[in-house]
């Protein structure tokens, strides 16, 4: 429920003493100047009784600007946020109303009466793992372009070679993350894929313009030892299995579970990993009058949640940024494992090239 009190949202104007070029790679997550580019107004961070948005527009000396935003996630998801930004774009361009009119209709995803859980929902399991300490957390982003993706795809069996880039990168990061966490062999490692439930594939009858949360995040589990010791194809198969669980019944079962559990859910952090693909939502297509953005995406990872953000590297090559948040010591091991698997994939590529050259000579 939203109280429409005509008080608007928090909006901050600011000026910076540097250019976009001087900011360089710091515009990418994790941005070290986030606290300056999005001031945390005291008392504004709550879910109840607080403004739904906090927006800060920072002008740069080069004439560019940084548009930073914090939203109340109970109001909308990524699709809804892009819809809101596109509505601002319409207003900037002189339109009297948004091209896509916003629709509330939250009853569409209401639980059934009586509620009945008909599917297995590992994403809400209470895993008895020791929690990851939240102090001394390291935030880093990793770029995956064509070269990096190829190095990983080289390590897949033939029947998985055509898997999606999302499945491949999610499996790779999940495995590296689990190795870095040093879970006990019998501990449970879990991955959840956030999946949008809009569109013709599902019978939820979500109308165009609906901006509320319309997603679920089915999960799969594995014993840590199996995930760490098996080839990457094992993890890819599990990621594909998680996504395959999604159907109309699963969506309704999730809504019913929320009612039965009363939303009293605490996510485990140690063995849990959640991934959200923002690369095709349209953040990079929003034009507020000065052209498309240099970077458009999240400011970083949120503890156990990572996001895929579409981005071009310095050479103009398209790829994905994936921010990761881990304790400092775990992050160091994660980077080591990431490099090891990348080198392994590159070496396999060289072996394939040499094999082809030898075969052609024969």
CSV table of C-alpha atoms in Angstrom, one decimal, residues 75-77 79-80 83 100-110 195-216 246-248 251-252 255:
chain,number,residue,atom,x,y,z
A,75,UNK,CA,7.5,-0.9,-5.0
A,76,UNK,CA,9.1,-2.2,-8.2
A,77,UNK,CA,11.6,-4.5,-9.7
A,79,UNK,CA,11.6,-3.8,-15.2
A,80,UNK,CA,9.5,-1.4,-13.1
A,83,UNK,CA,9.7,1.9,-16.9
A,100,UNK,CA,3.7,3.2,-21.2
A,101,UNK,CA,1.1,4.0,-18.6
A,102,UNK,CA,1.9,2.6,-15.1
A,103,UNK,CA,-0.4,-0.1,-13.8
A,104,UNK,CA,-0.8,-1.0,-10.1
A,105,UNK,CA,-3.0,-4.1,-9.9
A,106,UNK,CA,-1.0,-5.9,-7.2
A,107,UNK,CA,-3.8,-8.4,-6.8
A,108,UNK,CA,-2.6,-10.2,-9.9
A,109,UNK,CA,0.1,-12.1,-8.0
A,110,UNK,CA,-2.0,-12.6,-4.8
A,195,UNK,CA,13.6,-14.9,-13.3
A,196,UNK,CA,11.1,-12.4,-14.6
A,197,UNK,CA,7.5,-13.8,-14.8
A,198,UNK,CA,6.2,-11.3,-17.4
A,199,UNK,CA,5.5,-12.2,-21.0
A,200,UNK,CA,3.6,-14.8,-23.0
A,201,UNK,CA,5.5,-17.8,-21.5
A,202,UNK,CA,3.5,-17.6,-18.3
A,203,UNK,CA,-0.2,-17.4,-17.7
A,204,UNK,CA,0.0,-14.8,-14.9
A,205,UNK,CA,-1.9,-12.2,-17.1
A,206,UNK,CA,0.5,-9.4,-16.0
A,207,UNK,CA,-0.4,-6.4,-18.2
A,208,UNK,CA,2.0,-4.2,-20.0
A,209,UNK,CA,2.8,-1.3,-17.7
A,210,UNK,CA,2.8,-3.4,-14.5
A,211,UNK,CA,5.8,-2.1,-12.5
A,212,UNK,CA,5.6,-4.1,-9.3
A,213,UNK,CA,7.9,-7.0,-8.4
A,214,UNK,CA,7.2,-9.8,-10.8
A,215,UNK,CA,9.9,-12.4,-10.4
A,216,UNK,CA,10.8,-15.5,-8.6
A,246,UNK,CA,9.9,-21.9,-13.4
A,247,UNK,CA,6.3,-22.3,-14.6
A,248,UNK,CA,2.9,-20.9,-13.7
A,251,UNK,CA,4.9,-18.8,-9.3
A,252,UNK,CA,1.6,-19.4,-7.5
A,255,UNK,CA,3.0,-16.5,-3.5
